[in-house]
Coordinates of C-alpha atoms in Angstrom, one line a residue:
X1022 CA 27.1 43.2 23.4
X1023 CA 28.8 41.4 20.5
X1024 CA 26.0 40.1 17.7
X1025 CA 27.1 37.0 16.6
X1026 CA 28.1 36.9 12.5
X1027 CA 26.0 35.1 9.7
X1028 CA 29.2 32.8 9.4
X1029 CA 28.7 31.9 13.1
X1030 CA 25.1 30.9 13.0
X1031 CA 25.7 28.9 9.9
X1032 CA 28.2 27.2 11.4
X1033 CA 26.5 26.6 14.7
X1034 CA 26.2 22.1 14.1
X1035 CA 30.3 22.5 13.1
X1036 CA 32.9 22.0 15.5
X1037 CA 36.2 23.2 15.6
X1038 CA 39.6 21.3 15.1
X1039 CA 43.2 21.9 15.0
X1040 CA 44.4 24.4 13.0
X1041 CA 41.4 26.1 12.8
X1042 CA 39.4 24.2 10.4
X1043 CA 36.1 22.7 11.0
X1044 CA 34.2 19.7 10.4
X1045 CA 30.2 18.7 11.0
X1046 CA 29.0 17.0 13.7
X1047 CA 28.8 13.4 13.6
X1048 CA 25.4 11.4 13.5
X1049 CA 26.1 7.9 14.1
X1050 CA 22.7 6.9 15.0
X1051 CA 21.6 8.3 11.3
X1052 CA 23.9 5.6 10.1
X1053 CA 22.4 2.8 12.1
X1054 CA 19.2 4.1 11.3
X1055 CA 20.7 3.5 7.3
X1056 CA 22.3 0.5 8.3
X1057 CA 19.0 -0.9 9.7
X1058 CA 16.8 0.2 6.6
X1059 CA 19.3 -1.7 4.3
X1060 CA 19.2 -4.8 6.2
X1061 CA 15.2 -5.0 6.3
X1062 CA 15.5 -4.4 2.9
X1063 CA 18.3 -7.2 2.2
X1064 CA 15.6 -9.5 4.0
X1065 CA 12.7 -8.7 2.4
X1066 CA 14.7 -9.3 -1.1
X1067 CA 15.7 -12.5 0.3
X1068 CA 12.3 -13.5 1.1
X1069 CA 11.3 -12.6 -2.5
X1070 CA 13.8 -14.8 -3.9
X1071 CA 14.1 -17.6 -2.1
X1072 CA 10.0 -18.3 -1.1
X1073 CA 8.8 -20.4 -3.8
X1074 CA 5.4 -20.6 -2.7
X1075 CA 5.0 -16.7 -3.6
X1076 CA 5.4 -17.8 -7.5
X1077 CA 6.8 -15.4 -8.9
X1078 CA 6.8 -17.1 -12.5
X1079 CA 2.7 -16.9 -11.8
X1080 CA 2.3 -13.5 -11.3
X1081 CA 4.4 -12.7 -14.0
X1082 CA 2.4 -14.9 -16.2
X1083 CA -1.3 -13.2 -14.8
X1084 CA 0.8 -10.1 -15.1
X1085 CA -1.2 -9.2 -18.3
X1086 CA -3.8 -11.7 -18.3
X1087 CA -6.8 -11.1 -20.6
X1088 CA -9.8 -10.9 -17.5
X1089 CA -6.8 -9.1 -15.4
X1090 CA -6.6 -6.5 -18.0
X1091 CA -10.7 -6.2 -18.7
X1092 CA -10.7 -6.1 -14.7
X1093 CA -8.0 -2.9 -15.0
X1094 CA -9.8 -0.9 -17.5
X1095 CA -13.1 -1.6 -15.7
X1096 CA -11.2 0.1 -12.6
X1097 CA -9.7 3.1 -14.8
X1098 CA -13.7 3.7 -15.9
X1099 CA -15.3 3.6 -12.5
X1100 CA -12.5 6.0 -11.3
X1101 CA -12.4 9.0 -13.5
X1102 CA -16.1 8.9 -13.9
X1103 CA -16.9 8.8 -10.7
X1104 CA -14.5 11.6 -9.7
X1105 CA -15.6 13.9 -12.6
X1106 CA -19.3 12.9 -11.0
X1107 CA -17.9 13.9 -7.5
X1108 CA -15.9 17.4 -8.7
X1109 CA -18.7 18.7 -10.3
X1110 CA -21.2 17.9 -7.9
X1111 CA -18.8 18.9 -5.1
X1112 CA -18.7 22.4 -6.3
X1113 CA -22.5 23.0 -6.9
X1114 CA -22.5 22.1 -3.2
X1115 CA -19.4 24.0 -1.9
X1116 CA -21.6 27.1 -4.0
X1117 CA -24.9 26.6 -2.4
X1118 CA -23.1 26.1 1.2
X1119 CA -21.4 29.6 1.0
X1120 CA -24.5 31.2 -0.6
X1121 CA -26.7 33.5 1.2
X1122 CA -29.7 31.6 0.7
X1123 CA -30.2 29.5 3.6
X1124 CA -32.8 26.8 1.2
X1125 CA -29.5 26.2 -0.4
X1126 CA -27.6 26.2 2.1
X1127 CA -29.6 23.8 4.4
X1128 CA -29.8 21.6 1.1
X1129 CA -26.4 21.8 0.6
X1130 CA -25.8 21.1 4.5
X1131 CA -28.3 18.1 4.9
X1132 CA -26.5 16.3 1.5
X1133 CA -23.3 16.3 2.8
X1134 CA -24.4 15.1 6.6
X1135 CA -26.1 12.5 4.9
X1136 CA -23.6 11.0 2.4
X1137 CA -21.0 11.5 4.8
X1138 CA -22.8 9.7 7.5
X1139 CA -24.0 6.3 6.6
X1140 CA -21.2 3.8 4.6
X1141 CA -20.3 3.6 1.0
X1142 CA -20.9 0.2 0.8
X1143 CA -24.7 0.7 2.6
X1144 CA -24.9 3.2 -0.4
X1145 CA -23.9 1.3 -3.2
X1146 CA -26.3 -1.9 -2.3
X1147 CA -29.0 0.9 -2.2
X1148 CA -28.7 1.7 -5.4
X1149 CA -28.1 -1.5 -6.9
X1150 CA -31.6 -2.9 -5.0
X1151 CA -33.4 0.4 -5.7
X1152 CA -35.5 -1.9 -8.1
X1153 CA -37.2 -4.0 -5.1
X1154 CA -38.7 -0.5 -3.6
X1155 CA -39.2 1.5 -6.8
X1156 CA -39.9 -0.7 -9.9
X1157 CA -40.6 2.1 -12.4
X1158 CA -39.0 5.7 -12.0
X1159 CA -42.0 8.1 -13.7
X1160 CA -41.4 11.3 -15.0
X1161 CA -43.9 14.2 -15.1
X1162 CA -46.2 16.7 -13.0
X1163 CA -45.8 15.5 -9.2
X1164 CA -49.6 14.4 -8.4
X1165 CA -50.8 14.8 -11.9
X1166 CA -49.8 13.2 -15.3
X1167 CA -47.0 11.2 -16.2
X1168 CA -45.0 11.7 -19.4
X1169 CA -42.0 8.8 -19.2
X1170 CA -42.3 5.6 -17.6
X1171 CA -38.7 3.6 -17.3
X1172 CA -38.4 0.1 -15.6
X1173 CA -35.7 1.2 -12.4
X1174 CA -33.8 -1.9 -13.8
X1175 CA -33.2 -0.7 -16.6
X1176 CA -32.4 2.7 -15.9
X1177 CA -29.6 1.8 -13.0
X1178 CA -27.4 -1.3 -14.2
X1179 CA -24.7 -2.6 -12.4
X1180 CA -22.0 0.0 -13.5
X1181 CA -24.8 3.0 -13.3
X1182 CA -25.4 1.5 -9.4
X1183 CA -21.4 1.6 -8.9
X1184 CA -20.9 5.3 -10.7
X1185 CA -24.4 6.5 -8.0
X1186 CA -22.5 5.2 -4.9
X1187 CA -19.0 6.1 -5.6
X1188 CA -19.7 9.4 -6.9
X1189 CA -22.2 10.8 -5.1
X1190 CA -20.3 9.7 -1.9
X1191 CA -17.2 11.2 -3.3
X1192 CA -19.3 14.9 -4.1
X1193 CA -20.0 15.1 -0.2
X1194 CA -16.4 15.1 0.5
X1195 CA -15.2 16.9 -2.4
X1196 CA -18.1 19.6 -1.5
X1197 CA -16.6 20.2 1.9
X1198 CA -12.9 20.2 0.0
X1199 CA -14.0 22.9 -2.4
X1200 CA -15.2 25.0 0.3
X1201 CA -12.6 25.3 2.4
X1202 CA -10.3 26.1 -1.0
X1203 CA -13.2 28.6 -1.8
X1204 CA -12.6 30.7 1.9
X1205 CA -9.0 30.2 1.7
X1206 CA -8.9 33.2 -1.3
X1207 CA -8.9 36.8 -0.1
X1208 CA -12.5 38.0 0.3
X1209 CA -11.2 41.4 -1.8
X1210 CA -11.1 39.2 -5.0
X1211 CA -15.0 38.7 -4.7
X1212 CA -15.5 42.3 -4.2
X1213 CA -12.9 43.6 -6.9
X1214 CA -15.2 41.5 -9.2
X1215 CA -18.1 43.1 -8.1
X1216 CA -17.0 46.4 -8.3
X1217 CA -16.3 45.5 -12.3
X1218 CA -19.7 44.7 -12.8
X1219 CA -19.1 40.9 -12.8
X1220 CA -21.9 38.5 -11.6
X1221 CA -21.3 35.9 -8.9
X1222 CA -20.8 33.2 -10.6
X1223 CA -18.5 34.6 -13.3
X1224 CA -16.4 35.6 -10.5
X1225 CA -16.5 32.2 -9.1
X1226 CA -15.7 30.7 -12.5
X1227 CA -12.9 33.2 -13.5
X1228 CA -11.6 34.9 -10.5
X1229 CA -12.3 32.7 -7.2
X1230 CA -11.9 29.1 -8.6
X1231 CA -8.7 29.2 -10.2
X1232 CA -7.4 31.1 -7.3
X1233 CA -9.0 27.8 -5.1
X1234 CA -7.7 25.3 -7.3
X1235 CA -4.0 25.1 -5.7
X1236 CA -5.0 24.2 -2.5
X1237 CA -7.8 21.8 -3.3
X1238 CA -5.2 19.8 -5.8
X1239 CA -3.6 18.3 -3.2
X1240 CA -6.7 16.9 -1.3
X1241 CA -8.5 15.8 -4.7
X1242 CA -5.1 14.1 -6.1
X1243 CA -5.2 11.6 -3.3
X1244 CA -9.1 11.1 -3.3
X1245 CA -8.6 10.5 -6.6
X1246 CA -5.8 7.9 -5.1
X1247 CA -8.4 6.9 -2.5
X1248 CA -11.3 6.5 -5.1
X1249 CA -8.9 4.1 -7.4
X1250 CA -8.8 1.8 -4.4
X1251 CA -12.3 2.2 -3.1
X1252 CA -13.8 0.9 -6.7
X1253 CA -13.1 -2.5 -5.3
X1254 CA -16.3 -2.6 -3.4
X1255 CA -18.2 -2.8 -6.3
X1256 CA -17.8 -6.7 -5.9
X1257 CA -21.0 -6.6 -4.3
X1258 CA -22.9 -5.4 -7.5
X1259 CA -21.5 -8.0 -9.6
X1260 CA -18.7 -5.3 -11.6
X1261 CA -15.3 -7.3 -11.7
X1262 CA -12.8 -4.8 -11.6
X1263 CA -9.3 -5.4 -10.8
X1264 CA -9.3 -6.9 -7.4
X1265 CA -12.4 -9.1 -8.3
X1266 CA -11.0 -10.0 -11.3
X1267 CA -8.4 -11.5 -9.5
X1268 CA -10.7 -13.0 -7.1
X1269 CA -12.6 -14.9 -9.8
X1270 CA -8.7 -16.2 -11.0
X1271 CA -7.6 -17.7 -7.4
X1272 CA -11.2 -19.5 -6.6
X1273 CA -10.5 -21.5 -9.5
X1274 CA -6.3 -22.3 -8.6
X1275 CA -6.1 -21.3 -5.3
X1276 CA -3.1 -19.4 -5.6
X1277 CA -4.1 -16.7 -3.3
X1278 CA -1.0 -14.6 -2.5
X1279 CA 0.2 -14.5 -6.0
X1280 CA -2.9 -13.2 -8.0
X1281 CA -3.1 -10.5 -4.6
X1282 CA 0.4 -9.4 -5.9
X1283 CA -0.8 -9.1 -9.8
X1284 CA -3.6 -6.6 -8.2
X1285 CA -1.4 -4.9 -5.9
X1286 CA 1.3 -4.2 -8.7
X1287 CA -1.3 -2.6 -11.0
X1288 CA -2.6 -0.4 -8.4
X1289 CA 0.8 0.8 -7.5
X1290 CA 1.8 1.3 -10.6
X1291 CA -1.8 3.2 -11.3
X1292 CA -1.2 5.1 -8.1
X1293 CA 2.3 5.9 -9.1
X1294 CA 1.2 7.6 -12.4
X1295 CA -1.4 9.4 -10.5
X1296 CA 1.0 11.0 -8.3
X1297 CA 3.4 12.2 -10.5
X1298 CA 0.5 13.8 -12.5
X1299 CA -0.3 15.4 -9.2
X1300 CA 3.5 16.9 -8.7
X1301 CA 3.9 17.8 -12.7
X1302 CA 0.4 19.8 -11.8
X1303 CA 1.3 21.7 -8.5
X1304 CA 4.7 22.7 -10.1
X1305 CA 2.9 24.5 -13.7
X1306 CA 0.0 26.4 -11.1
X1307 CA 3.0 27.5 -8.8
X1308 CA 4.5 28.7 -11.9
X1309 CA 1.7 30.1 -12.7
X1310 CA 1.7 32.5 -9.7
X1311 CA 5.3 33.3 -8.5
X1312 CA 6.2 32.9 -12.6
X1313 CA 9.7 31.7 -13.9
X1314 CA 13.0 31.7 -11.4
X1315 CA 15.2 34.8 -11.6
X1316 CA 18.4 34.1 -13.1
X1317 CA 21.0 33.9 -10.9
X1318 CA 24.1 36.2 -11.9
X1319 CA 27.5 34.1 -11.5
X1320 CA 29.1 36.2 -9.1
X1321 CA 25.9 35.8 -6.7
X1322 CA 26.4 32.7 -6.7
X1323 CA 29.9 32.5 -6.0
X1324 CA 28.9 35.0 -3.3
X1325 CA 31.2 37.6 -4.6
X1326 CA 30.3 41.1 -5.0
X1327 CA 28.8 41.9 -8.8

């Protein structure tokens, strides 16, 4: 029985021609698959140009508009705070899922189903009308005395109501996020630490997290991604963000599709930064574990003997 060469397999999409030379197999539908692309994309170029009802010399001009701008750093805010919020949180819960105590667990368990089960939006209008159920939040001895007295209203304003809803909706998801990055690390690691003496949540912070943390980046870059986008449904507590910033701008002129393009250039550009943060950090932790590239002698890869 003959056993086909290395050469052969390589060359198994190659065909053979006269004089014994070879060529690769032709793919003409990739190139009408090209061909297409280009054409949609000569179209859409076209329609950019030539449709003067997009105004183009508009949105350049609300590009960096003063309220546009506010409305951007407002978005910025209610994104990294809420995700800090909801990656902190998310771990305490991913930690008292996996613990052996089932009060935390059950805890842990009933947040999630909870958060996870009724709307964001239901969410944040609950905690911006908290006010009309609880007018004073009172701190002290349950039944007994009370020690601080704070008007609800006070306490939760309109960004406080949009960092409550977006975060501790985000911390559900995170939680179950964490977890599944917190099983996916060798059960030895958790017992090597143990055998050294070290308590369980050293080992978590030193050993089992940081071991956990390249496969949750993925997932947390784009909720991160997700969370920049869902901050425009803080319209209905009265925050103007981007998109409502925006809003505010076209009830007044009525140029609709042009300030929607002003937003949606911002939060591709914003989402573009995002992920190339993402891809800068998966390539330093893969570093990290498989460490630097071999160097590659010249005559390897010539594929010469050394």
């Amino acid at each position: 029985m003959t056993v086909p060469s290395t050469s052969t397999l390589t060359r198994a999409n190659e065909q053979p021609v006269d004089g014994g030379r070879i060529r690769p197999v032709r793919h003409p539908g990739q190139w009408i698959g090209v061909a297409a692309i280009l054409v949609a994309a000569a179209l859409f170029v076209q329609f950019l140009v030539t449709n003067e009802k997009l105004r183009l010399d508009l949105v350049a001009g609300y590009l960096f508009e003063r309220s546009v701008m506010r409305g951007l750093v407002l978005t910025l805010e209610l994104t990294v705070v809420a995700m800090v919020l909801g990656i902190v949180l998310g771990t305490v819960l991913a930690i008292m899922r996996l613990s052996g105590n089932r009060v935390l667990s059950f805890v842990a368990s009933g947040y999630i189903w909870f958060f996870r089960g009724t709307p964001i939006l239901v969410q944040l209008l609950f905690w911006f009308f908290l006010g009309s159920i609880l007018p004073v939040i009172n701190l002290g001895i349950p039944f007994g005395p009370t020690f601080v007295e704070i008007p609800t209203n006070v306490l939760i304003s309109q960004f406080t109501a949009a960092i409550l809803g977006l975060g501790l909706n985000e911390a559900a998801y995170m939680a179950e996020i964490i977890r599944a990055g917190i099983k996916s690390v060798d059960p030895g690691q958790s017992e090597a630490a143990e055998a050294v003496g070290m308590s369980r949540m050293l080992a978590y912070r030193r050993i089992i997290l940081p071991q956990a943390s390249r496969v949750v980046l993925p997932p947390i870059a784009n909720n991160t991604i997700s969370m920049l986008k869902l901050s425009s449904l803080v319209i209905v507590v009265g925050l103007p963000e981007l998109l409502t910033a925006v809003q505010l701008i076209y009830s007044r002129n009525f140029q609709q599709i042009p300030l929607l393009i002003v937003a949606s250039i911002w939060y591709l550009l914003l989402t573009t930064i995002l992920t190339i943060i993402q891809v800068r950090i998966e390539r330093r932790l893969d570093r990290s574990v498989t460490g630097p590239r071999p160097v590659i002698r010249a005559a390897e890869r010539q594929g010469t003997p050394s």
